Coordinates of C-alpha atoms in Angstrom, one line a residue:
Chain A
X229 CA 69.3 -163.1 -58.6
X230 CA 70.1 -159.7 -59.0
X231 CA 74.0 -158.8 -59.0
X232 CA 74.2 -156.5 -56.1
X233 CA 71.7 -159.1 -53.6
X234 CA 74.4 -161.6 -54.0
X235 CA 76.9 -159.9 -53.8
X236 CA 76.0 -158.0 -50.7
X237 CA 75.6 -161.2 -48.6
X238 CA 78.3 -163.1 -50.2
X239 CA 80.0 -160.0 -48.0
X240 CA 77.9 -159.8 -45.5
X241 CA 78.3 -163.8 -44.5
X242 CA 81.6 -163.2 -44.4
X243 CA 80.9 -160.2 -41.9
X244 CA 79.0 -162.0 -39.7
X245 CA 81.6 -164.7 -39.4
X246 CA 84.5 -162.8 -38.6
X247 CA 82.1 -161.0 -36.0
X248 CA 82.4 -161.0 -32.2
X249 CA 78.7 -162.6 -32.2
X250 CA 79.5 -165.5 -33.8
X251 CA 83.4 -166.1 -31.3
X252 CA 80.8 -165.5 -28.4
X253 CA 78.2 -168.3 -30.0
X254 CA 75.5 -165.5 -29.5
X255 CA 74.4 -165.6 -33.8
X256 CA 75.2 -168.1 -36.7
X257 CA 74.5 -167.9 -40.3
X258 CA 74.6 -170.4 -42.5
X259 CA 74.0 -171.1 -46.0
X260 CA 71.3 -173.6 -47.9
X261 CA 71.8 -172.6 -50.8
X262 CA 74.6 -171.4 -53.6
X263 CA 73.1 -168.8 -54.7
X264 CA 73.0 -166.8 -51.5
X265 CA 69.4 -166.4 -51.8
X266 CA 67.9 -168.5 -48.5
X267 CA 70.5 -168.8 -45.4
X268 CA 69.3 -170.6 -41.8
X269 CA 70.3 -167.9 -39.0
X270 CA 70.5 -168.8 -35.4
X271 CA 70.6 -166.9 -32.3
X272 CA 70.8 -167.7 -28.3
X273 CA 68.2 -166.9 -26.0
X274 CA 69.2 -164.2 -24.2
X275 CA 71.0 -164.0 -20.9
X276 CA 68.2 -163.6 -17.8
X277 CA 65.7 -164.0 -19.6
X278 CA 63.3 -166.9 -20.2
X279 CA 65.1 -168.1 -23.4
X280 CA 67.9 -168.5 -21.9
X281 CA 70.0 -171.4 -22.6
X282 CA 67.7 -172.4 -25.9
X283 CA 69.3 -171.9 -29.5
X284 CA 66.8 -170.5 -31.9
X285 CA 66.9 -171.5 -35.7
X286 CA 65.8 -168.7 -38.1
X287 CA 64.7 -169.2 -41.9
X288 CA 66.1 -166.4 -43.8
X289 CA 65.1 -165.5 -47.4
X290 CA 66.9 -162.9 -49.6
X291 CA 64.3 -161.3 -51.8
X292 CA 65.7 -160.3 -55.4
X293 CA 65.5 -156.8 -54.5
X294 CA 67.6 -156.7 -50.8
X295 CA 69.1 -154.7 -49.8
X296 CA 65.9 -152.1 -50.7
X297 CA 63.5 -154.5 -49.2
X298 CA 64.0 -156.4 -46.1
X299 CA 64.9 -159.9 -45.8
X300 CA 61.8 -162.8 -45.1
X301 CA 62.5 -163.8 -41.8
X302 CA 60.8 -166.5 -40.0
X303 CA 61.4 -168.5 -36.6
X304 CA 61.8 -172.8 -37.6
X305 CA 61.9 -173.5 -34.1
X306 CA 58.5 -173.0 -31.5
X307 CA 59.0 -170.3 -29.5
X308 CA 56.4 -168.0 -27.0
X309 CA 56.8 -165.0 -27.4
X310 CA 54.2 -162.1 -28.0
X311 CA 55.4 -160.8 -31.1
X312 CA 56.1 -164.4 -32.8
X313 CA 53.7 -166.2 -33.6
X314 CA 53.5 -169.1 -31.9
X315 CA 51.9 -171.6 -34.9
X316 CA 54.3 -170.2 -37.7
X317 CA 57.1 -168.6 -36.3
X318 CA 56.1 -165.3 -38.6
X319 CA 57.9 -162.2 -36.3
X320 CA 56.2 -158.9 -35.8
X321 CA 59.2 -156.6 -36.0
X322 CA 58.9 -152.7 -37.6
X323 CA 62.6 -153.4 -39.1
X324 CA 62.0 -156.5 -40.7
X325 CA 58.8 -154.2 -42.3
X326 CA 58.1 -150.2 -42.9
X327 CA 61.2 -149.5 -41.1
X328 CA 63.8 -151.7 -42.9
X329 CA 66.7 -149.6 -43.8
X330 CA 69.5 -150.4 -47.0
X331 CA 72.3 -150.1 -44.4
X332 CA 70.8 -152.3 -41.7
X333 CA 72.7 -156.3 -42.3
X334 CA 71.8 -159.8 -41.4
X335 CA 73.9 -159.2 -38.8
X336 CA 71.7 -156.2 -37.1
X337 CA 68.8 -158.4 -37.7
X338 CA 70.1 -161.2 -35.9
X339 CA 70.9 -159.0 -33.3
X340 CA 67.7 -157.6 -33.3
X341 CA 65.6 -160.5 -33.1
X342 CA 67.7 -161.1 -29.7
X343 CA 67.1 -158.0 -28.5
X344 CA 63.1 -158.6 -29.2
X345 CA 63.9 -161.7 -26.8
X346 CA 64.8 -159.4 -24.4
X347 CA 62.2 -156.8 -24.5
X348 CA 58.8 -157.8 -26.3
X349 CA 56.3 -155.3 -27.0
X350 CA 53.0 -156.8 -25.9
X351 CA 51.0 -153.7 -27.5
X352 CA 51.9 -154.8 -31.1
X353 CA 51.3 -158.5 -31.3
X354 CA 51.7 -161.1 -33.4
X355 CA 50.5 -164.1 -31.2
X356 CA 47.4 -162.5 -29.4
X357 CA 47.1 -165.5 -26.5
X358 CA 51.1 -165.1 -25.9
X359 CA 50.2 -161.3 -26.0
X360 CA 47.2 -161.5 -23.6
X361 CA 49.2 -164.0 -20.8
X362 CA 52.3 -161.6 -21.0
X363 CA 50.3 -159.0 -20.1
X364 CA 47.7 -160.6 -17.4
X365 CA 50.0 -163.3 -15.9
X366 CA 53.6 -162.2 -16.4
X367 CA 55.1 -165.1 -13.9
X368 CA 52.9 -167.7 -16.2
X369 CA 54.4 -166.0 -19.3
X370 CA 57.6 -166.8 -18.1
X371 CA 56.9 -170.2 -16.6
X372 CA 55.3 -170.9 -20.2
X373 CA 57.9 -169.6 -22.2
X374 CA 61.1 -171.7 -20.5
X375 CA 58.9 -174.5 -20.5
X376 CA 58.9 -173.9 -24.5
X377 CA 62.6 -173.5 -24.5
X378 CA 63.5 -176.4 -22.7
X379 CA 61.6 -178.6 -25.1
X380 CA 61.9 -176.8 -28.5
X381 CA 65.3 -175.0 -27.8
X382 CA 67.1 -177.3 -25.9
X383 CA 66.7 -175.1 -23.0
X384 CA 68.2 -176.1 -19.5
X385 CA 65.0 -176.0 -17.3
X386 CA 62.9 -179.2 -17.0
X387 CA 59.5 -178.3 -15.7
X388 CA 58.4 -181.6 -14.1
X389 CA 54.9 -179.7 -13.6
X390 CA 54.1 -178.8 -16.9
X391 CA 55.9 -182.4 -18.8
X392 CA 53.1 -184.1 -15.9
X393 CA 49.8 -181.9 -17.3
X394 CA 51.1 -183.0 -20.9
X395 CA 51.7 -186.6 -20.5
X396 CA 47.9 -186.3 -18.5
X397 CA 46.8 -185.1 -22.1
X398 CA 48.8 -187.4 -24.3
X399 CA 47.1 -190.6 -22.1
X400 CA 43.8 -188.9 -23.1
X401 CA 44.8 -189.7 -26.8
X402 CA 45.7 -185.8 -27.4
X403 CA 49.0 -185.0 -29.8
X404 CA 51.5 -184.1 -27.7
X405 CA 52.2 -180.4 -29.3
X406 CA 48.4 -180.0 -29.4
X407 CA 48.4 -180.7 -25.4
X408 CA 51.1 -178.2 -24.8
X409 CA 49.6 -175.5 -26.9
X410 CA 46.1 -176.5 -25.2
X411 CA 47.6 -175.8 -21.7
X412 CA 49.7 -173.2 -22.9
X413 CA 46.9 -171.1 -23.7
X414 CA 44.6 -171.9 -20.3
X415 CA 47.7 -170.8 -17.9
X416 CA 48.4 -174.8 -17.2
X417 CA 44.8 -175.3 -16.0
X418 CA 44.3 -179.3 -17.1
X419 CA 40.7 -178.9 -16.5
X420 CA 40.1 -175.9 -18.9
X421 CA 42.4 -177.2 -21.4
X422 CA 41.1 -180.8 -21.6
X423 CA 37.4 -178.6 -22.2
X424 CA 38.7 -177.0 -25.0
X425 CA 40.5 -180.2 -26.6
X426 CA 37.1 -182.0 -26.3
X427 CA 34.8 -179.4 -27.0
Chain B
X232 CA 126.4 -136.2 -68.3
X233 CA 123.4 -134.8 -70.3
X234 CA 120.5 -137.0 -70.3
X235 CA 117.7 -136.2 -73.1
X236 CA 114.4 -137.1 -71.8
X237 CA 112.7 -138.6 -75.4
X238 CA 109.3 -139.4 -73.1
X239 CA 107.6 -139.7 -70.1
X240 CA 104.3 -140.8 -68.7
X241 CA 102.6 -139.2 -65.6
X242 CA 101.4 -141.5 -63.0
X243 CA 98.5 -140.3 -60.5
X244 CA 96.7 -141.9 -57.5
X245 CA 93.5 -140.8 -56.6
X246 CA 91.0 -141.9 -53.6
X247 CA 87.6 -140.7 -52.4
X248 CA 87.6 -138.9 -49.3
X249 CA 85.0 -140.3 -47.6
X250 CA 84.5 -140.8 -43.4
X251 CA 83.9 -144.5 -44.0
X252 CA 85.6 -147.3 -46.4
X253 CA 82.8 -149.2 -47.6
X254 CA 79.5 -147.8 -49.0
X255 CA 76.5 -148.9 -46.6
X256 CA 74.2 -149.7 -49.6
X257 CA 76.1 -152.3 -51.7
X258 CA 78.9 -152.7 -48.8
X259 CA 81.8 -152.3 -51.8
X260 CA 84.4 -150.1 -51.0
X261 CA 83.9 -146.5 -52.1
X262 CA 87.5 -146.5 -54.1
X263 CA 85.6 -149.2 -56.0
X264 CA 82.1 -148.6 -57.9
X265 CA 78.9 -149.8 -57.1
X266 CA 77.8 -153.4 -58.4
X267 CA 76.5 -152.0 -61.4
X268 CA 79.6 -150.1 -62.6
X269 CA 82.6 -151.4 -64.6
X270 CA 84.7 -148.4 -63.4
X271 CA 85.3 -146.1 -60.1
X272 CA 85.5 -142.9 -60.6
X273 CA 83.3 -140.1 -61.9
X274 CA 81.2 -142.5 -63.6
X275 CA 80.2 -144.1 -60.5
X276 CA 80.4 -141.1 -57.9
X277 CA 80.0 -140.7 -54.7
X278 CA 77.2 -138.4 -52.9
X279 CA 76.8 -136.8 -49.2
X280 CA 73.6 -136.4 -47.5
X281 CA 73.4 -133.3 -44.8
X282 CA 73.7 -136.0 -42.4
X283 CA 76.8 -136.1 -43.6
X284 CA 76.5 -140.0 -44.3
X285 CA 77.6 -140.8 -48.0
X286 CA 77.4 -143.8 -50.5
X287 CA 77.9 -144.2 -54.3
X288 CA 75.1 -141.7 -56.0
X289 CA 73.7 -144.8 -57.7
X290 CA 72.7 -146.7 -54.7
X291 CA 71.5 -144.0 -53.0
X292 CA 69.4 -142.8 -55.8
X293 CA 68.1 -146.6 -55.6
X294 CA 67.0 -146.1 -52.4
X295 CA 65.1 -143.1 -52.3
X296 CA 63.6 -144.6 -55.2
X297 CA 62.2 -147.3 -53.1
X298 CA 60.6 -145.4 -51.0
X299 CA 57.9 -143.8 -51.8
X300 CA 57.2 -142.0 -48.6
X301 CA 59.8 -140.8 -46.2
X302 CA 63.1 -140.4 -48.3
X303 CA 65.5 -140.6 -45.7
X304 CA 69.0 -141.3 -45.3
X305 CA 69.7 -145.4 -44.5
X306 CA 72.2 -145.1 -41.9
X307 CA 70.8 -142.2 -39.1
X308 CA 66.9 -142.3 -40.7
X309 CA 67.2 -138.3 -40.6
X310 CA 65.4 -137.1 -43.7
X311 CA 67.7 -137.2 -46.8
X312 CA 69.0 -134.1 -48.3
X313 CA 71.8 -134.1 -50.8
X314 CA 74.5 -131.6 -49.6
X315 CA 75.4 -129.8 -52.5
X316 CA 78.7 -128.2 -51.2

């Protein structure tokens, strides 16, 4: 890897753990490898919000030529959100793309991806059902999203409701993640879903 | 007493003044060089934008290099200019 990669986030790991973020358990960064070239981030769900209370896990990779071209980030853990994709965790972020910047850090990209938590942008999707819900049924969003957090995140809220429509699904002989993505994407309508699943 | 002074040798200290310590590119320290330089000083110089922000001339000529549309500066996105004062 090139000298001044490495060497710029052998300093900036050692930013981010002396930072606030990281006393506060808001971000974490940690290494995978020893050649500073893939780290796992990890951010908290955002205070009122409906990630709240999950812990997100990020796969980071350092291309050869940061810090001129942004890092390759990704969510690992399943997440609905509008702007990351809900099969492959691939984030629809401008700084992350055309508007990366050489001074910009893991640790304002961390920081970012929170704040995109906090404040999606419907308008420029990367999961288009997320995007369509969020938009026509914000209460369902929200319903759908904390449901997501609570199982994928380790989330506090238990929706009794949604684990019921599932476990309908998974006695129908349906995968379990299939069944939730299925109801997910009907606004929790079992009837509409179980169409789809057997269509 | 008389003392005869046979020799001496001159000591400096220099520093860049600069309104940060660290260059926002690489992240060294500006009294230091840039990761591809063996030795600060005016082998390894420091530059200002108009902006006013400022980072070893060999990163920021990296940059700007790197992108082949809007040249601007990395820390406040205003268009980069080099201030030639």
């Amino acid at each position: 890897m090139a000298n001044i990669a490495a060497q710029r986030i052998k300093r900036e790991f050692k930013e981010v753990i002396k930072s606030e973020e990281v006393a506060k358990c808001a971000i974490k960064l940690e290494l995978v490898d020893d050649n500073y070239t893939e780290l796992r981030g990890e951010i908290a769900g955002p205070p009122d919000t409906a990630y709240e209370g999950g812990n997100f896990l990020l796969e980071i990779k350092v291309p050869e030529t940061y810090p001129f071209n942004p890092p390759k980030v990704r969510f690992m853990t399943r997440i609905w959100h509008p702007n990351i994709s809900s099969v492959t965790g691939a984030i629809c972020l401008d700084i992350l793309k055309d508007q990366w910047a050489a001074a910009m850090t893991l640790r304002t990209v961390l920081l970012s991806l929170q704040a995109l938590l906090s404040a999606a942008e419907p308008d420029d999707p990367q999961d288009a059902v997320v995007a369509r819900q969020y938009k026509e049924n914000l209460e369902m969003f929200k319903l759908t999203a904390r449901h997501w957090t609570n199982v994928y995140a380790g989330g506090p809220n238990v929706n009794p409701e949604c684990d019921e429509k599932i476990k309908r699904l998974i006695d129908m002989g349906i995968e379990e993640h299939q069944a939730r993505v299925a109801l997910s994407s009907y606004n929790w309508d079992l009837e509409r879903a179980t169409e789809q699943l057997f269509s | 007493m008389k003392v005869t002074i046979k020799q001496w040798t001159g000591v400096a200290s220099w520093k860049w003044v600069a309104n940060d310590d660290n260059c926002g590119i690489c992240r060294m320290p500006f009294d230091g060089c840039c990761p591809d330089c063996k030795l600060p000083g005016d082998d390894c110089p420091l530059v200002w934008g108009q902006c006013s922000h400022c980072f070893h001339m060999h990163c920021i000529v990296k940059w700007l290099q790197s992108q082949p549309v809007n040249q601007q500066c990395p820390m406040c996105r205003q268009e980069w200019k080099f201030n030639n004062k």
